[in-house]
Amino acid sequence: MKLWTAFFGPRLYTKYGERREETKIEMIGNNLLAIGKGFWRTVIGIWPLALSVQLWRGSITVQNFQFWIYWTVVGAVVGFAARFFGRKIDEQYKKFAVIFEKAQTGDSQSLAELKSYDYDMGAANLYDFQAAEKQLWYYAAPPHPANPLVKLISWLAVKSFGLGAMFPGSFQLLFAFAQDQILESRSKLITERNGKRSVLKTAAGDLIDTIYLDARKSGQHYGQKLVICCEGNGTFYEFGMMTVPMEKGHSVIGWNYPGFIHSTGSPMPKNVLAAADAVMQYATGPLGWKEEDIVIYSWSIGGFAASWLAANYKKVRALILDATFDNVLHLAAIRMPGILAPVVECAIKEHLNLDVESNLREFKGPVRIYRRLRDDMMCTLFEGSEEDILASNRTNYLLKAIMQSRHADKIRSHPDAIDNWLAMSPSSRKRAYDQAPKEIRDIYFLCEYYFVDIPGQHIGPLPVSSFDFPAPMLM
């Protein structure tokens, strides 16, 4: 084992099918370094806010600076030393290190052997597929007409806490708290489900951790369709919404956003889209799937990447949006103090513009939209009648957008028909359909085609029995 690997090599969790326990000294070193890494990633993330506070308090002194530098160096020295000596007496790691070092030279046998290990793939800087840079459509909001001070504050807000608040899964503390559950779930996907774990390098330079389950040989027709899953802002493929199409029997790809667990980078919108595009290129390239046999399925904030993929790969079999918003600005603004409205609007439009509606208008294929009936995360009203709260659900606006872009001629003379239908219970909709004139029935029919109500709250997987592909496109 080389000195470099002993000090800086990726952390080894286990060999699939075997039990591994790190040596105590190696565990101490790895944990110290993980805490330090998490701390400095947090500092880097919040430095604009922290610097402003410290300047205001007048607490930036040479002594304070020396204090932090001293303990950072001490922690790093102790951590790396403990890791080094722990790995030197760890027979399992030494065996892994030999394979890892050969794999770095491009040795095909070692690269194949490496697949039998669960390790920190992001730190290994090895990848299985590199996405090509393509000229794809991207909705760019016009420059926000804010004054320079508001633009500066909005930039500082995004760089300090805004991105982390929008994508909490990027905080490594989540992985630290749920590490055992994540590793166990990943192991089951590979050993029990025959999953194939791969690392994709995006056009933006990030490394994306993915899992692929091929059900084409299962003998069921479900396995002949591939479902690409786009997770929420705090979930991972290891225990996210990927389980729904997997339990249904479909072939599935799950992937973790940039900055999530072992994926590198940060979940800025264009990095997220580059990751989604890498997954699609991987599916239609090495995995051999036709675009027409791919379904893009998302939950919550995943609707941004999913709708963008559908807008650019227009031949996909279907787009499925579960508990998704039209534009994140509406949800962000309502959750922040009114005095910060100009800053929030500028921050979203210039840096975090997750505009699902604009993406959706570009796609003309089959779409299924699921609305959770007690989804407080997607609503902009928190008090009032149940009817008013449900009417504020931003998922409603996806149905309105798709009806306006595809069937404007049908709804022009009946502007209230969609809102009326959205407010009805399933039994009321049936009665209303039977009693309505033909023009209204046509609108209700299309609403039923695109939109499905599901009991329950925002958190939690879609019932497997409710997961289904929409029929070929109606026009």
Short mmCIF file of N, CA and C in Angstrom, two decimals, residues 207-282:
data_model
loop_
_atom_site.label_atom_id
_atom_site.label_comp_id
_atom_site.label_asym_id
_atom_site.label_seq_id
_atom_site.Cartn_x
_atom_site.Cartn_y
_atom_site.Cartn_z
N LEU A 207 -18.72 14.23 -10.06
CA LEU A 207 -18.84 12.77 -10.08
C LEU A 207 -20.15 12.39 -9.39
N ILE A 208 -20.98 11.63 -10.09
CA ILE A 208 -22.33 11.32 -9.61
C ILE A 208 -22.45 9.84 -9.31
N ASP A 209 -22.86 9.53 -8.09
CA ASP A 209 -23.05 8.15 -7.63
C ASP A 209 -24.42 7.66 -8.11
N THR A 210 -24.44 6.53 -8.81
CA THR A 210 -25.69 6.00 -9.36
C THR A 210 -25.84 4.52 -9.05
N ILE A 211 -27.08 4.05 -9.14
CA ILE A 211 -27.38 2.62 -9.02
C ILE A 211 -28.34 2.24 -10.15
N TYR A 212 -28.12 1.09 -10.74
CA TYR A 212 -28.94 0.64 -11.87
C TYR A 212 -29.43 -0.77 -11.60
N LEU A 213 -30.74 -0.96 -11.72
CA LEU A 213 -31.35 -2.28 -11.57
C LEU A 213 -32.01 -2.65 -12.90
N ASP A 214 -31.50 -3.68 -13.53
CA ASP A 214 -31.98 -4.11 -14.84
C ASP A 214 -32.96 -5.26 -14.66
N ALA A 215 -34.24 -5.01 -14.97
CA ALA A 215 -35.28 -6.04 -14.81
C ALA A 215 -35.75 -6.59 -16.15
N ARG A 216 -34.99 -6.36 -17.22
CA ARG A 216 -35.42 -6.82 -18.55
C ARG A 216 -35.50 -8.33 -18.66
N LYS A 217 -34.72 -9.04 -17.85
CA LYS A 217 -34.73 -10.50 -17.93
C LYS A 217 -35.69 -11.14 -16.94
N SER A 218 -36.50 -10.31 -16.30
CA SER A 218 -37.42 -10.85 -15.28
C SER A 218 -38.59 -11.61 -15.88
N GLY A 219 -38.83 -11.40 -17.17
CA GLY A 219 -39.97 -12.04 -17.82
C GLY A 219 -41.25 -11.23 -17.72
N GLN A 220 -41.25 -10.13 -16.95
CA GLN A 220 -42.42 -9.28 -16.82
C GLN A 220 -42.31 -8.09 -17.78
N HIS A 221 -43.46 -7.65 -18.29
CA HIS A 221 -43.44 -6.53 -19.23
C HIS A 221 -43.01 -5.23 -18.55
N TYR A 222 -43.22 -5.14 -17.21
CA TYR A 222 -42.80 -3.93 -16.50
C TYR A 222 -41.31 -3.68 -16.65
N GLY A 223 -40.52 -4.76 -16.65
CA GLY A 223 -39.07 -4.61 -16.71
C GLY A 223 -38.55 -4.06 -18.01
N GLN A 224 -39.41 -3.99 -19.03
CA GLN A 224 -38.97 -3.51 -20.34
C GLN A 224 -38.99 -1.98 -20.44
N LYS A 225 -39.38 -1.33 -19.38
CA LYS A 225 -39.32 0.14 -19.31
C LYS A 225 -38.35 0.55 -18.20
N LEU A 226 -37.52 1.53 -18.51
CA LEU A 226 -36.56 2.05 -17.53
C LEU A 226 -37.12 3.32 -16.90
N VAL A 227 -37.11 3.37 -15.58
CA VAL A 227 -37.57 4.54 -14.85
C VAL A 227 -36.35 5.25 -14.25
N ILE A 228 -36.11 6.47 -14.71
CA ILE A 228 -35.05 7.31 -14.14
C ILE A 228 -35.67 8.13 -13.01
N CYS A 229 -35.15 7.98 -11.81
CA CYS A 229 -35.74 8.61 -10.64
C CYS A 229 -34.98 9.87 -10.23
N CYS A 230 -35.71 10.93 -9.99
CA CYS A 230 -35.14 12.21 -9.54
C CYS A 230 -35.68 12.48 -8.14
N GLU A 231 -34.81 12.38 -7.15
CA GLU A 231 -35.20 12.40 -5.75
C GLU A 231 -35.55 13.81 -5.26
N GLY A 232 -36.00 13.87 -4.01
CA GLY A 232 -36.29 15.14 -3.35
C GLY A 232 -35.01 15.79 -2.85
N ASN A 233 -35.16 16.88 -2.10
CA ASN A 233 -33.98 17.66 -1.71
C ASN A 233 -33.26 17.12 -0.49
N GLY A 234 -33.80 16.09 0.14
CA GLY A 234 -33.14 15.53 1.31
C GLY A 234 -33.14 14.01 1.32
N THR A 235 -33.38 13.40 0.15
CA THR A 235 -33.40 11.95 0.07
C THR A 235 -32.32 11.47 -0.90
N PHE A 236 -32.04 10.18 -0.83
CA PHE A 236 -30.98 9.58 -1.63
C PHE A 236 -31.51 8.31 -2.29
N TYR A 237 -30.82 7.84 -3.30
CA TYR A 237 -31.32 6.65 -3.97
C TYR A 237 -31.36 5.44 -3.03
N GLU A 238 -30.54 5.48 -1.97
CA GLU A 238 -30.46 4.33 -1.07
C GLU A 238 -31.78 4.07 -0.35
N PHE A 239 -32.54 5.10 -0.02
CA PHE A 239 -33.85 4.87 0.59
C PHE A 239 -34.82 5.99 0.24
N GLY A 240 -34.95 6.26 -1.04
CA GLY A 240 -35.86 7.30 -1.51
C GLY A 240 -37.02 6.72 -2.30
N MET A 241 -37.52 7.53 -3.24
CA MET A 241 -38.71 7.13 -3.98
C MET A 241 -38.43 6.10 -5.07
N MET A 242 -37.16 5.73 -5.26
CA MET A 242 -36.81 4.71 -6.23
C MET A 242 -37.46 3.36 -5.92
N THR A 243 -37.80 3.16 -4.64
CA THR A 243 -38.40 1.88 -4.25
C THR A 243 -39.75 1.65 -4.92
N VAL A 244 -40.44 2.73 -5.30
CA VAL A 244 -41.79 2.58 -5.87
C VAL A 244 -41.75 1.87 -7.23
N PRO A 245 -41.05 2.39 -8.24
CA PRO A 245 -41.00 1.65 -9.51
C PRO A 245 -40.24 0.33 -9.38
N MET A 246 -39.31 0.25 -8.44
CA MET A 246 -38.57 -0.99 -8.23
C MET A 246 -39.51 -2.10 -7.76
N GLU A 247 -40.38 -1.78 -6.80
CA GLU A 247 -41.33 -2.78 -6.31
C GLU A 247 -42.36 -3.14 -7.37
N LYS A 248 -42.61 -2.23 -8.28
CA LYS A 248 -43.56 -2.49 -9.37
C LYS A 248 -42.96 -3.46 -10.39
N GLY A 249 -41.64 -3.58 -10.41
CA GLY A 249 -40.99 -4.51 -11.32
C GLY A 249 -40.28 -3.85 -12.48
N HIS A 250 -40.18 -2.52 -12.47
CA HIS A 250 -39.53 -1.81 -13.57
C HIS A 250 -38.01 -1.85 -13.43
N SER A 251 -37.31 -1.68 -14.53
CA SER A 251 -35.90 -1.38 -14.48
C SER A 251 -35.76 0.06 -13.97
N VAL A 252 -34.72 0.33 -13.18
CA VAL A 252 -34.64 1.61 -12.47
C VAL A 252 -33.20 2.13 -12.44
N ILE A 253 -33.07 3.45 -12.55
CA ILE A 253 -31.81 4.13 -12.24
C ILE A 253 -32.08 5.15 -11.14
N GLY A 254 -31.29 5.09 -10.09
CA GLY A 254 -31.31 6.11 -9.06
C GLY A 254 -29.98 6.84 -9.05
N TRP A 255 -29.99 8.09 -8.65
CA TRP A 255 -28.75 8.86 -8.61
C TRP A 255 -28.84 9.92 -7.52
N ASN A 256 -27.68 10.26 -6.98
CA ASN A 256 -27.63 11.27 -5.92
C ASN A 256 -27.13 12.60 -6.47
N TYR A 257 -27.77 13.68 -6.05
CA TYR A 257 -27.42 15.01 -6.53
C TYR A 257 -25.96 15.35 -6.24
N PRO A 258 -25.38 16.28 -6.99
CA PRO A 258 -24.04 16.77 -6.66
C PRO A 258 -23.99 17.25 -5.20
N GLY A 259 -22.98 16.80 -4.48
CA GLY A 259 -22.83 17.20 -3.08
C GLY A 259 -23.57 16.30 -2.11
N PHE A 260 -24.36 15.33 -2.60
CA PHE A 260 -25.10 14.41 -1.74
C PHE A 260 -24.26 13.15 -1.51
N ILE A 261 -23.98 12.83 -0.26
CA ILE A 261 -23.21 11.65 0.16
C ILE A 261 -21.89 11.59 -0.62
N HIS A 262 -21.77 10.65 -1.59
CA HIS A 262 -20.50 10.47 -2.29
C HIS A 262 -20.45 11.18 -3.64
N SER A 263 -21.53 11.80 -4.07
CA SER A 263 -21.48 12.60 -5.29
C SER A 263 -20.75 13.90 -4.98
N THR A 264 -19.88 14.33 -5.88
CA THR A 264 -19.08 15.54 -5.63
C THR A 264 -19.78 16.77 -6.20
N GLY A 265 -19.24 17.95 -5.86
CA GLY A 265 -19.80 19.20 -6.36
C GLY A 265 -20.82 19.79 -5.41
N SER A 266 -21.64 20.69 -5.93
CA SER A 266 -22.71 21.30 -5.15
C SER A 266 -23.98 21.32 -5.99
N PRO A 267 -25.15 21.30 -5.35
CA PRO A 267 -26.41 21.19 -6.09
C PRO A 267 -26.94 22.51 -6.65
N MET A 268 -26.06 23.30 -7.25
CA MET A 268 -26.55 24.48 -7.98
C MET A 268 -27.36 23.99 -9.18
N PRO A 269 -28.38 24.76 -9.61
CA PRO A 269 -29.27 24.26 -10.67
C PRO A 269 -28.58 23.68 -11.89
N LYS A 270 -27.58 24.38 -12.44
CA LYS A 270 -26.94 23.87 -13.65
C LYS A 270 -26.12 22.62 -13.38
N ASN A 271 -25.59 22.47 -12.18
CA ASN A 271 -24.89 21.24 -11.83
C ASN A 271 -25.86 20.07 -11.71
N VAL A 272 -27.03 20.34 -11.14
CA VAL A 272 -28.06 19.31 -11.03
C VAL A 272 -28.50 18.85 -12.42
N LEU A 273 -28.69 19.80 -13.33
CA LEU A 273 -29.12 19.45 -14.68
C LEU A 273 -28.02 18.70 -15.43
N ALA A 274 -26.77 19.08 -15.21
CA ALA A 274 -25.66 18.36 -15.84
C ALA A 274 -25.61 16.92 -15.33
N ALA A 275 -25.92 16.72 -14.05
CA ALA A 275 -25.96 15.37 -13.49
C ALA A 275 -27.10 14.56 -14.10
N ALA A 276 -28.27 15.18 -14.22
CA ALA A 276 -29.41 14.49 -14.83
C ALA A 276 -29.12 14.12 -16.27
N ASP A 277 -28.46 15.01 -16.99
CA ASP A 277 -28.12 14.73 -18.39
C ASP A 277 -27.11 13.58 -18.47
N ALA A 278 -26.16 13.53 -17.55
CA ALA A 278 -25.19 12.43 -17.53
C ALA A 278 -25.90 11.09 -17.32
N VAL A 279 -26.90 11.07 -16.45
CA VAL A 279 -27.67 9.85 -16.21
C VAL A 279 -28.40 9.43 -17.49
N MET A 280 -28.99 10.39 -18.19
CA MET A 280 -29.70 10.07 -19.43
C MET A 280 -28.73 9.57 -20.50
N GLN A 281 -27.58 10.22 -20.64
CA GLN A 281 -26.59 9.77 -21.62
C GLN A 281 -26.09 8.36 -21.28
N TYR A 282 -25.93 8.08 -20.01
CA TYR A 282 -25.50 6.76 -19.56
C TYR A 282 -26.55 5.70 -19.91
#
